[in-house]
Short mmCIF file of C-alpha atoms in Angstrom, two decimals:
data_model
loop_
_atom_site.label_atom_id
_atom_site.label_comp_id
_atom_site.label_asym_id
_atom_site.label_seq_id
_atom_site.Cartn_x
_atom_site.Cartn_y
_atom_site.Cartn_z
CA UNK L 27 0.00 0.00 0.00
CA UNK L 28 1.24 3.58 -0.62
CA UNK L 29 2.24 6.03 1.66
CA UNK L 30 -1.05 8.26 0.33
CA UNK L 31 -3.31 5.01 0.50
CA UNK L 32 -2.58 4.47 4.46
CA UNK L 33 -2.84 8.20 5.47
CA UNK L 34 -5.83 8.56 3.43
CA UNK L 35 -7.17 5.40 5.46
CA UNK L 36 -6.20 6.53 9.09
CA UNK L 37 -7.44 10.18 8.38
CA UNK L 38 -10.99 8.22 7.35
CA UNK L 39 -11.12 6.04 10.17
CA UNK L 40 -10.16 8.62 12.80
CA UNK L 41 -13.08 10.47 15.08
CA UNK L 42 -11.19 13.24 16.13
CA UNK L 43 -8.16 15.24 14.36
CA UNK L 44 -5.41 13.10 14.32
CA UNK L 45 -1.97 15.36 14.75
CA UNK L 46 1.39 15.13 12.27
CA UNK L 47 3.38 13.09 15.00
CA UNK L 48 0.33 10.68 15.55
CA UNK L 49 0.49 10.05 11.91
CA UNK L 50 4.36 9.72 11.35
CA UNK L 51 4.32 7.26 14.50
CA UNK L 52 1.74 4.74 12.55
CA UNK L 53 3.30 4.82 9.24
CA UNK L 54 6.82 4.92 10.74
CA UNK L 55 8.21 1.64 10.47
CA UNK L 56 6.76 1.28 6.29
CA UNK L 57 8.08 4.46 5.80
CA UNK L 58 11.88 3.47 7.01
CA UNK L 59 11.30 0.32 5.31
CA UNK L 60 10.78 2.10 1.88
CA UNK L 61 14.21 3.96 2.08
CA UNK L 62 14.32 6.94 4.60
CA UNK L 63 17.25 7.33 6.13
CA UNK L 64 16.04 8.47 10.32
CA UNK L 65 12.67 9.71 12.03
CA UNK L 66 13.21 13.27 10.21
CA UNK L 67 12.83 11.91 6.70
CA UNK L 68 9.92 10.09 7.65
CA UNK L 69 8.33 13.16 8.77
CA UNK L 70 9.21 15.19 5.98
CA UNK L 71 7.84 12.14 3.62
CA UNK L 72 4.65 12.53 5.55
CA UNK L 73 4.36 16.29 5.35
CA UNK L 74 4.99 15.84 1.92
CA UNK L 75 2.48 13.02 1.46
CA UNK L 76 -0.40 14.93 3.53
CA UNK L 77 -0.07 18.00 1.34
CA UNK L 78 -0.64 16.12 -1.56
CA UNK L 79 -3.51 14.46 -0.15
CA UNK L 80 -5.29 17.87 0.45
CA UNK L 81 -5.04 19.05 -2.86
CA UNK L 82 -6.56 16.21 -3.92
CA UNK L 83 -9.21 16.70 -1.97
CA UNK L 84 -9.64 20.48 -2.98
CA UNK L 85 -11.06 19.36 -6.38
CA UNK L 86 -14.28 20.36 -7.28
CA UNK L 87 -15.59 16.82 -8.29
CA UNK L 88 -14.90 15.36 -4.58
CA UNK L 89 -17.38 15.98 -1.74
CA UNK L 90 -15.25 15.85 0.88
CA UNK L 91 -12.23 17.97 1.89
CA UNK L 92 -9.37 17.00 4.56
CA UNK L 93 -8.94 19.73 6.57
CA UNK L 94 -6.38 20.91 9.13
CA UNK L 95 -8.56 21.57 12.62
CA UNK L 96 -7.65 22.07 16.20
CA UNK L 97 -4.18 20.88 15.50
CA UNK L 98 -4.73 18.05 13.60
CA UNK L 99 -5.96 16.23 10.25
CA UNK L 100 -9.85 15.49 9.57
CA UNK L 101 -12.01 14.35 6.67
CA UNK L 102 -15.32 16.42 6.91
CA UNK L 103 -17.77 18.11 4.01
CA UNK L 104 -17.37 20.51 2.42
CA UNK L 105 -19.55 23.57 3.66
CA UNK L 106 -21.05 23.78 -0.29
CA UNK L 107 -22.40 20.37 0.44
CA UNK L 108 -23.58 20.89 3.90
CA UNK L 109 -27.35 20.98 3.20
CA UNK L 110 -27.29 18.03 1.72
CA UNK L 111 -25.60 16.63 5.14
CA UNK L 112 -27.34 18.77 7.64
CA UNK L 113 -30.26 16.45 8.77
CA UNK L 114 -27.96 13.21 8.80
CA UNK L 115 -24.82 15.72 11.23
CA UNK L 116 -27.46 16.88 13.53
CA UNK L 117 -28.59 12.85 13.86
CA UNK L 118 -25.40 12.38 15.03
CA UNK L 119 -24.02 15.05 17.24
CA UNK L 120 -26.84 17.17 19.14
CA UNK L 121 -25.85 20.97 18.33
CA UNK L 122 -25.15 22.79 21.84
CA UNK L 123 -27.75 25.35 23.04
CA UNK L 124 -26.61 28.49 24.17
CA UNK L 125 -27.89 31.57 25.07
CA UNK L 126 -27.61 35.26 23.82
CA UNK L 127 -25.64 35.65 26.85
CA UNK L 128 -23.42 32.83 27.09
CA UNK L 129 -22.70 33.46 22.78
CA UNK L 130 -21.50 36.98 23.75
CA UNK L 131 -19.53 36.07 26.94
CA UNK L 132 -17.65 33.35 24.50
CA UNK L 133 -16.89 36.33 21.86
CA UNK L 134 -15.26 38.09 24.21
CA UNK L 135 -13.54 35.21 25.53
CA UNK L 136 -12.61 34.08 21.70
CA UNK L 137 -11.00 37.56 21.02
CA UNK L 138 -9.64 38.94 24.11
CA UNK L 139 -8.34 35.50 25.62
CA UNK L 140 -6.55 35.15 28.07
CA UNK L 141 -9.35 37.24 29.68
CA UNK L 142 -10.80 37.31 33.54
CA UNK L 143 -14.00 37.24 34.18
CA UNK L 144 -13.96 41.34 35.93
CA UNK L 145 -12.66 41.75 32.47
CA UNK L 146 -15.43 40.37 30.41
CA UNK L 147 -17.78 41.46 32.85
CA UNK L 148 -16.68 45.01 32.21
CA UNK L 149 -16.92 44.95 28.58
CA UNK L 150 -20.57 43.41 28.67
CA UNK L 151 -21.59 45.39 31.42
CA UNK L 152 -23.77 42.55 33.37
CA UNK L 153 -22.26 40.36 35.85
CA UNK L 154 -20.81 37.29 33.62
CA UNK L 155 -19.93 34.90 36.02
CA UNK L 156 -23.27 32.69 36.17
CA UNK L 157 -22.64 32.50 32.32
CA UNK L 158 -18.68 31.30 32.81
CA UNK L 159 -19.88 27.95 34.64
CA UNK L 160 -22.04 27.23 31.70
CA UNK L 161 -19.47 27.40 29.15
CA UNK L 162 -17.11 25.72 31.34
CA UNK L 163 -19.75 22.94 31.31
CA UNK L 164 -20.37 22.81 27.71
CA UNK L 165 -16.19 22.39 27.19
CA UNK L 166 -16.07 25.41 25.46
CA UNK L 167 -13.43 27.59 27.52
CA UNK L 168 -10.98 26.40 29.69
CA UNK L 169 -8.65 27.94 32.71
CA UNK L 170 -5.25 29.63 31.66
CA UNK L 171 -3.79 30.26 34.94
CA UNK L 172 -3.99 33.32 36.76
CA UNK L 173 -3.34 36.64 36.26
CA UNK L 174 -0.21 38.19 37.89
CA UNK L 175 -2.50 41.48 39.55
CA UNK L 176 -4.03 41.32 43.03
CA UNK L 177 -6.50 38.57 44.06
CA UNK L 178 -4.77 36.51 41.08
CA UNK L 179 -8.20 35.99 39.26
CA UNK L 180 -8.18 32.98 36.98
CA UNK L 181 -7.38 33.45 33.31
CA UNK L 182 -9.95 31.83 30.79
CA UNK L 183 -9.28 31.12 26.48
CA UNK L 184 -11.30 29.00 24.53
CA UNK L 185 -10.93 25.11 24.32
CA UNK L 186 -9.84 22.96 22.10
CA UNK L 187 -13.72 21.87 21.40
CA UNK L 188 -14.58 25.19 20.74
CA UNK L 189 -12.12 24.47 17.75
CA UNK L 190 -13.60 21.22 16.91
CA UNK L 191 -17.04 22.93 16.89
CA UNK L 192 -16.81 25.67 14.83
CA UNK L 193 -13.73 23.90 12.68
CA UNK L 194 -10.94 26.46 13.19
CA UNK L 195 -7.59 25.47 12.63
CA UNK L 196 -6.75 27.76 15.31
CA UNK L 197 -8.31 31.21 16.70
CA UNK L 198 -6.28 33.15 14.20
CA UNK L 199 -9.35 32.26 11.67
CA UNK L 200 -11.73 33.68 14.03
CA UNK L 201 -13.52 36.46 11.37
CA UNK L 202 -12.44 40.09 11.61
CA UNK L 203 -15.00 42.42 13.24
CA UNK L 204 -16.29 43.67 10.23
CA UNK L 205 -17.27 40.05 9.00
CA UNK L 206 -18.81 39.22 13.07
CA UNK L 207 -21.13 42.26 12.32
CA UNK L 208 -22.29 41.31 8.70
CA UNK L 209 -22.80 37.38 10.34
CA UNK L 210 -24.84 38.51 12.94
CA UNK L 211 -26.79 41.11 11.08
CA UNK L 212 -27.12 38.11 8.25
CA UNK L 213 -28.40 35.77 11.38
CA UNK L 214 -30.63 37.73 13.26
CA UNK L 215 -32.87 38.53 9.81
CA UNK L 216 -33.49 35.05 9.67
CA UNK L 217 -34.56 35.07 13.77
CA UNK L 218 -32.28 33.03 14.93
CA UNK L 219 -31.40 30.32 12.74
CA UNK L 220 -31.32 26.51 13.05
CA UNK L 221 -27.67 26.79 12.44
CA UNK L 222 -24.63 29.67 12.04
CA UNK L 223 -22.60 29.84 9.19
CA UNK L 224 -18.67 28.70 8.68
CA UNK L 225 -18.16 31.40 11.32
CA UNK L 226 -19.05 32.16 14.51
CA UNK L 227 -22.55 33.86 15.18
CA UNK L 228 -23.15 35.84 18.64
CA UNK L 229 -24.80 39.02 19.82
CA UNK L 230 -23.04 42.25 18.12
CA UNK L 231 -19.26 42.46 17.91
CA UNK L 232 -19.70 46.42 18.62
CA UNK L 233 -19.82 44.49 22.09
CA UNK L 234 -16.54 43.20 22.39
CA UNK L 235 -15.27 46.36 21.46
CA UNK L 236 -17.15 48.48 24.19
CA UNK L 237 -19.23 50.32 22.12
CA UNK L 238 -22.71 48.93 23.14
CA UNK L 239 -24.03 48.43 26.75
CA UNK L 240 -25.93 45.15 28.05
CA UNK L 241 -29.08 44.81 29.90
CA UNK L 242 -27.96 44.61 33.89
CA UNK L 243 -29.37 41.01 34.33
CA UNK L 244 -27.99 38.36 32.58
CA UNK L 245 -30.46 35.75 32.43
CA UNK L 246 -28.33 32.63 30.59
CA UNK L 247 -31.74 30.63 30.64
CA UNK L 248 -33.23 32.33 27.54
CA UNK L 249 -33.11 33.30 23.65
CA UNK L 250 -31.11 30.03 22.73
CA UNK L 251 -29.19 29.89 19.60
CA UNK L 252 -28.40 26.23 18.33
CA UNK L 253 -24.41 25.84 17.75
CA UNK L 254 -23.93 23.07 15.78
CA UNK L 255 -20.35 22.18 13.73
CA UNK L 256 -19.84 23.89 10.76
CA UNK L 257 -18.05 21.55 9.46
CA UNK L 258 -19.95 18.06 9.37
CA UNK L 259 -17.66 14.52 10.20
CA UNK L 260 -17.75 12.14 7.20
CA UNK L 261 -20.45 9.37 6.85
CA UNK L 262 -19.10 6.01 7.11
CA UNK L 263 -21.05 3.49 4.99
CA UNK L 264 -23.38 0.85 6.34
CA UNK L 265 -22.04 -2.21 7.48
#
């Protein structure tokens, strides 16, 4: 079997992103067989290999893409196809519920990370803690350490699943704040969609920057918004 044949088989088979070392590791012991000289040619081959593989891929007569996300290597659809997919991705992953609130705490989380909460708290202009333990909860953010002021209050940045969910190779695609706008004003004339588009959707992005002031109580309990992934997992055949 080629090189391209087994990555191509392991990148299919795998249910979460599968990194470059993880891959070099299985293929190893082929790969040295074939002719590489030590563990740095192997990786190179590999790099190589992969790169190949996604421009494959990128054709416009294949479905599917493989696409570098939260670190590592995954086969999903691509988003011109995802209509077609929708019904069957939902089936298999319920989409996370969040509020208005808890959407606009994460923004600010997303682009000011690390970030305490007095910090995001200030920006909203509401309280934000009660909305902190539910995206805590959900996976969504995670702890950073603390921050070196008085009181050392803990540092929070999103999580890998927030990666996974809204298939970002890494926060540097988050959208620019004149895209956030346009998604949300594209969102919220549809009230509240079933499902955002290849980017994040949240309350305004004028937020984040301080520009607009919250209600005082945050109630996290209503005005859900349904966060599914953007990017749906391939479909394996039947048995």
């Amino acid at each position: 079997m080629s090189l391209k044949a087994q990555l191509e088989a392991i990148i299919y088979a795998t249910e979460i992103p599968i990194t470059l070392d993880h891959l070099v590791q299985l293929v190893k012991a082929e790969v040295l067989a074939a002719g590489a000289a030590d563990e740095n040619e192997v990786k190179s081959r590999v790099r190589a290999t992969l790169e190949e593989l996604l421009a494959d891929y990128s054709a416009a007569d294949h479905g599917i893409e493989i696409r570098q996300v939260a670190g590592g290597y995954r086969m999903s659809t691509k988003p011109e196809h995802h209509d077609a997919v929708r019904a069957f991705a939902k089936s298999l992953k319920p989409p996370i519920r969040l509020s208005l609130p808890a959407l606009e705490t994460l923004a600010v989380i997303a682009y000011k990370q690390p970030v305490t909460v007095p910090e995001i708290s200030e920006i909203r202009g509401v309280d934000s803690s009660g909305v902190i333990a539910t995206l805590l909860d959900r996976k969504l953010i995670t702890t950073a350490g603390r921050k070196a002021v008085i009181g050392r209050p803990i540092l929070y940045k999103t999580s890998r699943e927030f990666l996974l969910r809204f298939g970002l190779k890494d926060v540097g695609e988050l959208p620019s704040m004149e895209e956030f706008e346009k998604l949300l004003a594209e969102s919220f004339q549809s009230d509240l969609p079933a499902e955002p588009s290849a980017e994040i959707t949240t309350a305004s992005a004028s937020e984040v920057s301080d520009s607009e002031q919250t209600p005082d109580v945050d109630d996290d309990a209503t005005g859900e918004i349904i966060v599914a992934e953007t990017t749906s997992e391939k479909t394996k055949p039947a048995a």
